[in-house]
Short mmCIF file of C-alpha atoms and ligand atoms in Angstrom, two decimals:
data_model
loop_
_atom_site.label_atom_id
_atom_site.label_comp_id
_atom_site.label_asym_id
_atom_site.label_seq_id
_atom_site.Cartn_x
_atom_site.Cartn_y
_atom_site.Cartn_z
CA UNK A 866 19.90 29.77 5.53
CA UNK A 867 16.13 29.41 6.49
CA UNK A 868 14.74 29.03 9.94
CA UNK A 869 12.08 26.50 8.74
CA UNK A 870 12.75 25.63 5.33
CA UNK A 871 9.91 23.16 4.68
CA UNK A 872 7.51 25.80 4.98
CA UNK A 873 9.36 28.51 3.85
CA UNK A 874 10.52 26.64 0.19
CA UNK A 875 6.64 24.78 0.07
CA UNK A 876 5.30 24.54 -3.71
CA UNK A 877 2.44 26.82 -4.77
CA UNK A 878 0.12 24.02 -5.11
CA UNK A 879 0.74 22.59 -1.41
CA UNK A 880 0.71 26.34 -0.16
CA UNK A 881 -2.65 26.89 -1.79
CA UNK A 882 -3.94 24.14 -0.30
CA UNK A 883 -2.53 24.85 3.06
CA UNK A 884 -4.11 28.49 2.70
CA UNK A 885 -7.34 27.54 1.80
CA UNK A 886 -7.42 25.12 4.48
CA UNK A 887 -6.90 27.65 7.16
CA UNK A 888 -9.31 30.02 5.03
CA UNK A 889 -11.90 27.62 5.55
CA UNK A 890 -11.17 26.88 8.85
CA UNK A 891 -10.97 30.98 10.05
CA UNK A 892 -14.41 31.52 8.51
CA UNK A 893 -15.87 28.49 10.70
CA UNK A 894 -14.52 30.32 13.45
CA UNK A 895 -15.77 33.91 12.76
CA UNK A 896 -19.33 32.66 12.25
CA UNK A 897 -19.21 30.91 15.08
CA UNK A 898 -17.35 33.31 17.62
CA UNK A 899 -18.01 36.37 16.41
CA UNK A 900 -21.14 38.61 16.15
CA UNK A 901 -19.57 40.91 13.98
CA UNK A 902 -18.53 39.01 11.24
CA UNK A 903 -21.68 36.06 11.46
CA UNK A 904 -24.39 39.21 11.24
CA UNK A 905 -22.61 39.94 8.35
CA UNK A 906 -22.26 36.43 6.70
CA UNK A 907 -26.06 36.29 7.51
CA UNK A 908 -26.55 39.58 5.70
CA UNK A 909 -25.28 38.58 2.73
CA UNK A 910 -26.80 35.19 2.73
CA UNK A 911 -23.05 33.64 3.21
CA UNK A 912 -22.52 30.34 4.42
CA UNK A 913 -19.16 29.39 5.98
CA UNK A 914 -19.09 26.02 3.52
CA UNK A 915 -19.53 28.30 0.61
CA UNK A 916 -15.78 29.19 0.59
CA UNK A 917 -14.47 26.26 -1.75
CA UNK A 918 -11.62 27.65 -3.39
CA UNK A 919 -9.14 30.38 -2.62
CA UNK A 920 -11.11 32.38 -4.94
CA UNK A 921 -14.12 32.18 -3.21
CA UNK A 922 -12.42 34.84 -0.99
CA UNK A 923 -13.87 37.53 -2.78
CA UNK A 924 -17.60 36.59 -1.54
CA UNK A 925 -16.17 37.30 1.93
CA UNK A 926 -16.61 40.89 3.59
CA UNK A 927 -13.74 43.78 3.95
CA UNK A 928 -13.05 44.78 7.32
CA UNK A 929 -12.01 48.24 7.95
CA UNK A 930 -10.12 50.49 10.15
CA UNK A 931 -13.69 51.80 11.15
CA UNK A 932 -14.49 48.24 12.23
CA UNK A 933 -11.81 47.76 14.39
CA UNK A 934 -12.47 51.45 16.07
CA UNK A 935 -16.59 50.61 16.26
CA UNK A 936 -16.11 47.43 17.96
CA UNK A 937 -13.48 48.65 20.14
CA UNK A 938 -12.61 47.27 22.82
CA UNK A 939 -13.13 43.80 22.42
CA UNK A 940 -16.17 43.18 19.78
CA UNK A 941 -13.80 41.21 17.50
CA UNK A 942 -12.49 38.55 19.86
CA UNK A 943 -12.98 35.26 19.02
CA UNK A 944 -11.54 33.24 22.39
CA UNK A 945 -12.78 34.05 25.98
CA UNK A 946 -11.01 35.75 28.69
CA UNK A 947 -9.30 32.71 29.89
CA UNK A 948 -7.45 32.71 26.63
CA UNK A 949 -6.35 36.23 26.10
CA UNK A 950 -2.86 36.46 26.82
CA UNK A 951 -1.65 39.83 25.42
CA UNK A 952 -3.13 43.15 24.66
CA UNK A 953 -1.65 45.68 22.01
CA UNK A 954 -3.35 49.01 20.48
CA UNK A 955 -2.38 50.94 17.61
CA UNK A 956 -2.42 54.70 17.65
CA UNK A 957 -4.39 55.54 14.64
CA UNK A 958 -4.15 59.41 14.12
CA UNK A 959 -8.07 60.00 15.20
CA UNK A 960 -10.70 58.83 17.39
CA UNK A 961 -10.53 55.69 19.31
CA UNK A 962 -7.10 53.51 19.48
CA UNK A 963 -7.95 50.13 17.89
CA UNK A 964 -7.67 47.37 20.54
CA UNK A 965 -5.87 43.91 19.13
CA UNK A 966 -5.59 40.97 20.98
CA UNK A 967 -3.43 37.62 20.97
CA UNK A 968 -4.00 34.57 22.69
CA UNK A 969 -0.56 32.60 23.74
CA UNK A 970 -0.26 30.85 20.25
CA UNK A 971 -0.77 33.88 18.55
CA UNK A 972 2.39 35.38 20.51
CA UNK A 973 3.99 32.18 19.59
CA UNK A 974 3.36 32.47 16.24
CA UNK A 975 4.61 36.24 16.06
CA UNK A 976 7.51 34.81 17.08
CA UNK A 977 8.18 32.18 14.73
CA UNK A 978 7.58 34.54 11.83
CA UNK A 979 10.24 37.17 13.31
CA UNK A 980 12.94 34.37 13.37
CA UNK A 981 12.05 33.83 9.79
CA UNK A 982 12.47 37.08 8.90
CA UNK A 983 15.94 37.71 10.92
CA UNK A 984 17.78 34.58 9.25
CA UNK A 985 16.23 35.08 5.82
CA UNK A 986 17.74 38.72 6.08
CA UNK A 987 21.15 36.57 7.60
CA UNK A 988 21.41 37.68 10.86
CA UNK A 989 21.76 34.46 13.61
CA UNK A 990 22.12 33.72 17.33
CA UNK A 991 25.39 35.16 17.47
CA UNK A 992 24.14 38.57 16.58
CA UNK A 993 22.93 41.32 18.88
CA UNK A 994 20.07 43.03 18.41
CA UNK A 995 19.37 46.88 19.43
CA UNK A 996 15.61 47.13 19.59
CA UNK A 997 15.00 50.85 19.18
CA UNK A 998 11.40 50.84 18.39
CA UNK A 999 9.16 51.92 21.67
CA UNK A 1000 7.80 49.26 23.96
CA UNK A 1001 4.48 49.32 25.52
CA UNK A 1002 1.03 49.29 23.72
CA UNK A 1003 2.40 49.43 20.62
CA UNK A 1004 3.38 46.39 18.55
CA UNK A 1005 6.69 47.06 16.58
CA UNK A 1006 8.93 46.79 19.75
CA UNK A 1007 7.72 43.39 21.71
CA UNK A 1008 6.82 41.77 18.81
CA UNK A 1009 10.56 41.67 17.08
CA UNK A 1010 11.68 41.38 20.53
CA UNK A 1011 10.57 37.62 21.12
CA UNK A 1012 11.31 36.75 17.80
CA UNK A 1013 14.65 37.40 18.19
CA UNK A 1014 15.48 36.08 21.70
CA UNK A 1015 13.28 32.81 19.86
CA UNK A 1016 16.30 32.96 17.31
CA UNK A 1017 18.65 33.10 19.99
CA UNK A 1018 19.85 36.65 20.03
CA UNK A 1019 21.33 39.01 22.37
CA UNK A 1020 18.39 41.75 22.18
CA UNK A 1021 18.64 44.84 23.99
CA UNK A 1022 15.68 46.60 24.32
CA UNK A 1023 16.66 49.37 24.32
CA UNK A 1024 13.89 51.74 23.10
CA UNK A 1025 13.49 55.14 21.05
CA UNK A 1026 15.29 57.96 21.77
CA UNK A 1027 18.64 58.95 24.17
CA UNK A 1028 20.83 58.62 21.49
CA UNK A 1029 24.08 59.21 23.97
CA UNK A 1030 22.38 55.90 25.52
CA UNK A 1031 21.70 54.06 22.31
CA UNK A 1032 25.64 54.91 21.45
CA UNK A 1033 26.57 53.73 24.43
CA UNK A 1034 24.78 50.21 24.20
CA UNK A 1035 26.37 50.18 20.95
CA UNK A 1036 29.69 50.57 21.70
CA UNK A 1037 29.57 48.40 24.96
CA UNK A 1038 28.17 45.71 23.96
CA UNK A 1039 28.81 45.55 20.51
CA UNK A 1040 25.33 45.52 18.83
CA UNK A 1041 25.56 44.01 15.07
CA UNK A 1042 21.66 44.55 14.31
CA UNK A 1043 19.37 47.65 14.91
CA UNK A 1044 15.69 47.42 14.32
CA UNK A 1045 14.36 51.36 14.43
CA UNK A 1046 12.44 53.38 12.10
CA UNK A 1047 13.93 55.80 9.31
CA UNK A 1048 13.29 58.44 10.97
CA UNK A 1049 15.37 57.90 13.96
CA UNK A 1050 17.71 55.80 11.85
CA UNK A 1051 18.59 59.12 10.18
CA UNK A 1052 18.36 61.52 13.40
CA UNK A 1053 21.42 58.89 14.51
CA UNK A 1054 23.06 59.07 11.66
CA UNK A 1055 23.11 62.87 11.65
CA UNK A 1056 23.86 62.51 16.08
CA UNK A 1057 27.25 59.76 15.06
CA UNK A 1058 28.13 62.54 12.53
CA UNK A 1059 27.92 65.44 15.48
CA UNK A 1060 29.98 63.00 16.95
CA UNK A 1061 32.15 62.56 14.89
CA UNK A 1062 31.74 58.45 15.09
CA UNK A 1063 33.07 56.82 12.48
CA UNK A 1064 30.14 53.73 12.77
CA UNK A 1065 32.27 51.78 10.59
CA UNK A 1066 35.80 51.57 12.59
CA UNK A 1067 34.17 52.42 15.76
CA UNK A 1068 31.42 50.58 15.57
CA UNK A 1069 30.12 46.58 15.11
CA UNK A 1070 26.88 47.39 13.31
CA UNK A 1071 26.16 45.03 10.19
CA UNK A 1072 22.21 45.01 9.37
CA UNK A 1073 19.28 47.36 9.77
CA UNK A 1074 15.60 46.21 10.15
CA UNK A 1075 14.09 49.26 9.16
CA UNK A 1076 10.55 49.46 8.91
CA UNK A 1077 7.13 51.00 10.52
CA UNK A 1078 6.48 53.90 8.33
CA UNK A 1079 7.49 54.31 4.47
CA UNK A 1080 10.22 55.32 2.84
CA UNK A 1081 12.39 55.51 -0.55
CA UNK A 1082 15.15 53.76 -2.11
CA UNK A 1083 17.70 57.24 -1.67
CA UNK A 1084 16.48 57.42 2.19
CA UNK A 1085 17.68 53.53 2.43
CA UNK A 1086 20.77 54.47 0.53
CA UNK A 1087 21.06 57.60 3.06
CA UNK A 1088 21.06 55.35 6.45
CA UNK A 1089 23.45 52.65 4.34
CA UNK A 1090 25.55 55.41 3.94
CA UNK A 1091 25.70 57.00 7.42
CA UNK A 1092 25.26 54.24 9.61
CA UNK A 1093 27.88 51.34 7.61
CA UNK A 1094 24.91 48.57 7.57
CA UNK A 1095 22.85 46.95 4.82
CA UNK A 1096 18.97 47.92 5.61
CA UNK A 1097 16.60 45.29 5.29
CA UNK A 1098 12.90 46.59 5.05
CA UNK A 1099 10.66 44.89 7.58
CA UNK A 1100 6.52 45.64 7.28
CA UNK A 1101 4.22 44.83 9.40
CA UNK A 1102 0.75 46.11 10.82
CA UNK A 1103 -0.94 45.29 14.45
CA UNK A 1104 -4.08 43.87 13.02
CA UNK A 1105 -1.97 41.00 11.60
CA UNK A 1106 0.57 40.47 14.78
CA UNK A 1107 3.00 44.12 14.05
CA UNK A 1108 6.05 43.35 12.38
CA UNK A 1109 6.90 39.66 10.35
CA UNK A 1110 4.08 39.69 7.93
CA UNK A 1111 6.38 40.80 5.14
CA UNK A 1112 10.48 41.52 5.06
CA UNK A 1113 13.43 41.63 2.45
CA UNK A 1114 15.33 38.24 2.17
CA UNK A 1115 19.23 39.20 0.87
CA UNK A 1116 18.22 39.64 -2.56
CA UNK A 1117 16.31 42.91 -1.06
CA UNK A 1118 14.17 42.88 -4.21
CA UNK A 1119 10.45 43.20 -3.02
CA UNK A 1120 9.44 41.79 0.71
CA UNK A 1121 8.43 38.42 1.38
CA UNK A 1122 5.04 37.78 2.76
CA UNK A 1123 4.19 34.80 4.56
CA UNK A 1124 1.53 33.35 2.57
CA UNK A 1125 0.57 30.70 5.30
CA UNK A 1126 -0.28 33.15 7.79
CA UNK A 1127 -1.75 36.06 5.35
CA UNK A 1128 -3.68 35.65 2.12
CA UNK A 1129 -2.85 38.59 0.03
CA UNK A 1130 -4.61 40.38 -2.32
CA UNK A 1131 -4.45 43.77 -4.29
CA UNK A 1132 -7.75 45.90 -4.91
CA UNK A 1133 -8.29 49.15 -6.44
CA UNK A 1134 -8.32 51.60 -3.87
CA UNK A 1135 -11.71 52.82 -4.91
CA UNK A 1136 -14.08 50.35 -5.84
CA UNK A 1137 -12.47 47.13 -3.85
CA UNK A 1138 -12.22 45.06 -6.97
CA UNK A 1139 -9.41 42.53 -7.02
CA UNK A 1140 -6.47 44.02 -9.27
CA UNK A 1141 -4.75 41.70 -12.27
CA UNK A 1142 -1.06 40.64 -10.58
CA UNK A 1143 1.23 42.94 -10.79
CA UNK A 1144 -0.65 45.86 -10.47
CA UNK A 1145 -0.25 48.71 -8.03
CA UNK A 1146 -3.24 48.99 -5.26
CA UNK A 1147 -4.39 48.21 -1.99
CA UNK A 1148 -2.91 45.92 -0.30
CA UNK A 1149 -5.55 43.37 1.50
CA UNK A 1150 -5.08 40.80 4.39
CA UNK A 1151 -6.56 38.18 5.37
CA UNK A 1152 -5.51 36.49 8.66
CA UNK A 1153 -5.00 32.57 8.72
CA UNK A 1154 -3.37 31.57 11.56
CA UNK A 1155 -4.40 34.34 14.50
CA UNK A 1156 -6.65 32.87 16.95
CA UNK A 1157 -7.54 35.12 19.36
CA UNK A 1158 -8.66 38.08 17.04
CA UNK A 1159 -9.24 36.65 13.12
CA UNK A 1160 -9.90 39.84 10.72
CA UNK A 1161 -10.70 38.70 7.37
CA UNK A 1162 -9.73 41.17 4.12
CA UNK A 1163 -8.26 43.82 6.23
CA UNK A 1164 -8.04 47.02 4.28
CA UNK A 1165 -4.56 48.17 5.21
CA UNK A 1166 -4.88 50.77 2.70
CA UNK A 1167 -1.15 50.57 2.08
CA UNK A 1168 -0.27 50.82 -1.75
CA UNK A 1169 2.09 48.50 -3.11
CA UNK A 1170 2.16 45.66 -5.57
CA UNK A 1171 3.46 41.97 -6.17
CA UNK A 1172 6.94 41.26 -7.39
CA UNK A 1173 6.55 39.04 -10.25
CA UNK A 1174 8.44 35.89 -11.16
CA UNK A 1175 10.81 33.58 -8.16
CA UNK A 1176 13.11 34.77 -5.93
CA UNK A 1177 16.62 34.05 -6.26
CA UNK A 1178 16.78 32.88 -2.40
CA UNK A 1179 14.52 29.74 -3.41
CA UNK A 1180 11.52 31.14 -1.11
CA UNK A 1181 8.39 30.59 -2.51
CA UNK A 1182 5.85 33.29 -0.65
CA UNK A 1183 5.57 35.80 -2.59
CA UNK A 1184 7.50 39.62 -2.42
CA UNK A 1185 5.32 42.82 -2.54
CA UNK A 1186 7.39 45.89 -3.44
CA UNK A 1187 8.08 48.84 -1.11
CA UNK A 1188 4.75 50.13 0.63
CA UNK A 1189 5.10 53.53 -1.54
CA UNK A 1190 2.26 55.37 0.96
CA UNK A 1191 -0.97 55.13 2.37
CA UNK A 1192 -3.98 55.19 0.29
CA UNK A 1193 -5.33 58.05 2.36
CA UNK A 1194 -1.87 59.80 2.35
CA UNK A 1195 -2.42 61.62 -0.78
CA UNK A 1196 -2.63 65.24 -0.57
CA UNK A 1197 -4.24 67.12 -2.65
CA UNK A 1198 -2.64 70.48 -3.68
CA UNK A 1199 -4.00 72.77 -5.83
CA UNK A 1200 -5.63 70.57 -7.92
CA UNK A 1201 -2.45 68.11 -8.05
CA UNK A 1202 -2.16 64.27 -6.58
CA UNK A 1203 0.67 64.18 -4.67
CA UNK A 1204 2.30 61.79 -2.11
CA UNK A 1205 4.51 62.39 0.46
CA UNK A 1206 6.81 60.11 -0.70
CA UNK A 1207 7.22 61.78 -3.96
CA UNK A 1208 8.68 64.74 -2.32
CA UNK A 1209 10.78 62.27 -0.09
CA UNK A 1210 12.27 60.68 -3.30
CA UNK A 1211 13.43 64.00 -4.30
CA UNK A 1212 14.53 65.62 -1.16
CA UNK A 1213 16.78 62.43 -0.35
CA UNK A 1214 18.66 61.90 -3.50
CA UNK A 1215 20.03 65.52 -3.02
CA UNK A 1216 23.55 65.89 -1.13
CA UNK A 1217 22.63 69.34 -0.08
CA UNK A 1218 19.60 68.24 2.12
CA UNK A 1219 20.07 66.84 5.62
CA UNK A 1220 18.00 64.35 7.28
CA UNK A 1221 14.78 65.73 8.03
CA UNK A 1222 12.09 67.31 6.10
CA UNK A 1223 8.40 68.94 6.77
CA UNK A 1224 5.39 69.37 4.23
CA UNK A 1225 3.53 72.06 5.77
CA UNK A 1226 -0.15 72.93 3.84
CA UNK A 1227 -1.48 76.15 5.21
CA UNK A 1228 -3.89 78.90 4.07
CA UNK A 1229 -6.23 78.66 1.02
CA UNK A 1230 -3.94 76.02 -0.39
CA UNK A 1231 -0.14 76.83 0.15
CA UNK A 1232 2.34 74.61 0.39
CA UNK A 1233 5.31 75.07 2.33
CA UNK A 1234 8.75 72.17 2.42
CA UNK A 1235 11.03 73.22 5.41
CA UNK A 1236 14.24 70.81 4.34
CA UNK A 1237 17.47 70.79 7.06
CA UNK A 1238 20.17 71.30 5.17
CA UNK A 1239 23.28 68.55 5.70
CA UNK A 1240 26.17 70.11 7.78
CA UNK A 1241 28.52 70.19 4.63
CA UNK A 1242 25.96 72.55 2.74
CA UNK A 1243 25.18 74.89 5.94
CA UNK A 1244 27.77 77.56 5.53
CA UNK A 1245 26.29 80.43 5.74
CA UNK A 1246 26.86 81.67 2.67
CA UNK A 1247 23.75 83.30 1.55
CA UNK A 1248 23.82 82.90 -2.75
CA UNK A 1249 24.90 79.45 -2.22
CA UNK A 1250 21.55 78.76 0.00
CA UNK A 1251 19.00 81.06 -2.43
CA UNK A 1252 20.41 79.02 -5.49
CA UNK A 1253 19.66 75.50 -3.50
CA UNK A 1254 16.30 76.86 -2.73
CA UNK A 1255 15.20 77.31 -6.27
CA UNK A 1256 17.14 74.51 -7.30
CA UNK A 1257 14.91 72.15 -4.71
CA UNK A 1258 11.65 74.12 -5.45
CA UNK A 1259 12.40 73.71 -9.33
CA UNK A 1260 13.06 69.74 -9.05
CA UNK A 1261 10.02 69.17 -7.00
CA UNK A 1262 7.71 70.69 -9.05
CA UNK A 1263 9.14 68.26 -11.99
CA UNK A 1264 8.01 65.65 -9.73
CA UNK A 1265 4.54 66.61 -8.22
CA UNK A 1266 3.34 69.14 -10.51
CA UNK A 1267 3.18 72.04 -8.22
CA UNK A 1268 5.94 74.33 -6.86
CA UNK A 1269 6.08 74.69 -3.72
CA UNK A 1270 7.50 77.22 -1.16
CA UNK A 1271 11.12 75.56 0.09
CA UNK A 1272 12.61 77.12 3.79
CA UNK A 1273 16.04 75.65 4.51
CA UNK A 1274 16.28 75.20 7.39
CA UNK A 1275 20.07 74.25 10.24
CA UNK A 1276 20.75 70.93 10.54
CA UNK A 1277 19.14 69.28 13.65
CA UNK A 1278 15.96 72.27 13.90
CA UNK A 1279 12.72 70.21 12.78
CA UNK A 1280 11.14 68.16 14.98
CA UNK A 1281 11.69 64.59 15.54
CA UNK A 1282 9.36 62.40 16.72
CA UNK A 1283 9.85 59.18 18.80
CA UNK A 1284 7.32 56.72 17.20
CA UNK A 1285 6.53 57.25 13.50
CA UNK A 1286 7.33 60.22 11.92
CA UNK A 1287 4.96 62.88 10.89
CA UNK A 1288 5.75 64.41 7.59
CA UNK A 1289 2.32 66.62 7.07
CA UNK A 1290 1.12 69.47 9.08
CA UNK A 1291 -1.88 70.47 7.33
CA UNK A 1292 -3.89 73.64 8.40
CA UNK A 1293 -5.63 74.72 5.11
CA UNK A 1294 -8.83 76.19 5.65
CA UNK A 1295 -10.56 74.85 2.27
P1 ADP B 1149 -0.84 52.67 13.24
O1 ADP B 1149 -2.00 52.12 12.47
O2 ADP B 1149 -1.20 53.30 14.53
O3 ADP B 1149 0.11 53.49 12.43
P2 ADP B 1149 0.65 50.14 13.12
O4 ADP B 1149 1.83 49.84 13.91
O5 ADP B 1149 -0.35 49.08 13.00
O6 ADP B 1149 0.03 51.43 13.77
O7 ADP B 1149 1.14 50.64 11.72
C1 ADP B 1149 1.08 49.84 10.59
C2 ADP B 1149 1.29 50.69 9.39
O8 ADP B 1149 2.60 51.23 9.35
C3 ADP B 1149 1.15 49.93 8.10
O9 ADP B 1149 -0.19 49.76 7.72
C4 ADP B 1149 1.92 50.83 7.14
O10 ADP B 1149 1.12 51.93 6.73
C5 ADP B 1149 3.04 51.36 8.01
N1 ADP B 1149 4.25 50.57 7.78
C6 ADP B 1149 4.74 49.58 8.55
N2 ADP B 1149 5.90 49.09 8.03
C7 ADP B 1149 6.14 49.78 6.90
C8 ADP B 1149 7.16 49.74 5.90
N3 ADP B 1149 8.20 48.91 5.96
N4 ADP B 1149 7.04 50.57 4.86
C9 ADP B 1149 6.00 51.41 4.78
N5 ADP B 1149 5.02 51.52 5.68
C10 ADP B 1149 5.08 50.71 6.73
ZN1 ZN B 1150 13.95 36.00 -1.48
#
């Protein structure tokens, strides 16, 4: 089951050659079109033919998150006006939005890549698709949305949030695929269960595309569990189109990336140096095929690393592992490393905890986990509760190092939010 096989199955050596081809031809483009990127080449005494090989990718500059926000709102175009056809931002958390544009092949080729991913997961034009990411500015929900209706689906778009509505839709009209994030995925879950829903007799629900902010293996197992689908991680960023750069085949063992639209590479975090494969670091992206708005080594700063050896499916572009944070995630507490994804790991693969979780950091250097407890552990009974607290506190500080406070908290109490998730409230005054 492919959507375009040819390209999908292509030999290294002819997808080598097709990505240095469109290297070559991207950096031709950049010098030419854009200021940004030609000051820079000039700078550094780069010409455009100097990029021979795919190696020679490394003489070529990072851009960064900063870039996109300095030349905000349109410094990195590289067609004119007459071209633009579609305008997206991405929040960001400070400052400026960044500003990303696509010209109509670019949509097109969104598109494409989204089919890809929805038949290599095995969903096809008879399913229907509940798209319950938000539309608007933001990538996640137009983007899947035209790649699906390209496939030929039924999509509803039916947004974030109103889960009475979203149950409805569900029910009348029979929706086999959901594409949401796991946060909401498990604030429905926990809503069906209120309920009292039974997804798997009541419902039609077979697949999950769950992607636009991390999570773990046990919170994948959770929504598996709760909502009677198979989850299917789908990543994406809006510098390189939103969602379709990489997603899980069947196998589900690492995420495919489509090498002849993104050349991938891992760096250390720190000093930008290309890691050996295999390794776990940064995550780097070069565009090949975007037209209006080229970015060349994007730092996503998203930490993963690259599934070794061939897939079983017979695809040949190559799987990164689970996006296990952001390199700027890490907290620091007390001294300790820790991500929030570490304390997800652990909170998740408990019974007792519910669906939602908060890392609060206040004070000199306190940390604080509020955890809603599942509706089968909330009985009131007060030893019961004290010995899950310690028992929580005690099994998180075997994973991060440091003990921190736990507050259990009702089912349902913590905040929700309806586009990605925020885990962190930090107020320290260090
Ligand atoms: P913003 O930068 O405002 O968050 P984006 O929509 O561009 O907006 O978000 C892209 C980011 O979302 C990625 O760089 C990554 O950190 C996160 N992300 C997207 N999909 C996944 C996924 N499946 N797993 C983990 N993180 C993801
Ligand atoms: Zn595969």
């Amino acid at each position: 089951m492919f959507w375009d096989e040819t390209i999908e199955t292509l030999g290294r050596d002819s997808l080598d050659k097709l990505q240095l081809e469109r290297l070559q031809k991207t950096v031709r483009r950049v010098a030419r079109h854009v200021p940004f990127y030609s000051q820079k080449f000039a700078a550094m005494g780069l010409k455009p033919g100097a990029i021979r090989s795919l190696a020679d990718v490394r003489r070529l500059p990072f851009t960064t998150n900063a870039d996109l926000r300095d030349n905000y709102p349109d410094g990195l175009v590289a067609v004119p006006p007459q071209k633009r056809l579609r305008l997206h931002t991405s929040s960001g958390t400070t400052g400026k939005p960044k500003a990303l544009f696509f010209s109509r092949q670019d949509v097109n080729q969104a598109a494409e890549l989204i089919a890809r991913c929805l038949v290599m997961a095995g969903t096809t034009s008879a399913d229907i698709l509940q798209n319950m990411m938000t539309y608007g500015l933001f990538t996640g929900a137009l983007v899947m949305h035209y790649g699906a209706e390209k496939l030929g689906m039924l999509v509803i778009p039916a947004g974030p949030g109103n889960s009475e509505k979203q149950l409805l839709l569900m029910q009348d009209f029979r929706t086999t695929a959901l594409h949401t994030t796991p946060s909401y995925a498990l604030y429905f879950a926990d809503f069906l269960e209120k309920k009292e829903v039974d997804p798997r007799k009541e419902l039609a629900l077979r697949k999950a595309f769950i992607g636009a902010e991390p999570y773990t293996e046990e919170t994948r197992r959770k929504i598996e569990l709760a909502l009677g689908v198979e989850v299917y991680n789908s990543y994406g960023l809006s510098e390189m189109n939103g969602p379709g750069v990489a997603f899980e085949c069947m196998a589900r063992q690492g995420m495919h990336l489509w090498e002849d639209n993104f050349l991938l590479e891992i760096v250390d975090p720190q000093t930008g140096e290309p890691l050996p494969e295999g390794q776990t670091g940064e995550l780097v992206l070069t565009s090949l095929c975007r037209e209006a708005m080229p970015i060349l080594r994007y730092r996503t700063r998203d930490i993963t690393s690259i599934v070794p050896g061939p897939c079983p499916c017979g695809r040949t572009h190559r799987r990164i592992h689970r996006i296990t944070g952001r390199s700027d995630d890490m907290l620091i507490v007390r001294g300790a490393n820790v991500y929030p994804q570490q304390i997800e790991r652990v909170l998740m693969s408990l019974p007792a905890v519910g669906r939602n979780y908060l890392i609060c950091l206040e004070g000199l250097d306190e940390m604080t986990v509020k955890v809603e407890l599942s509706d089968a552990s909330f009985d009131g009974q007060v030893d019961h509760l004290v010995h899950l607290q310690s028992q929580i506190a005690d099994k998180l500080r075997a994973e991060i190092m440091v003990k921190p406070k736990v507050e259990l908290v009702a089912p349902g109490t913590l905040p929700i939010s309806e586009g990605k998730a925020k885990r962190v409230v930090d107020k320290r005054v260090l």
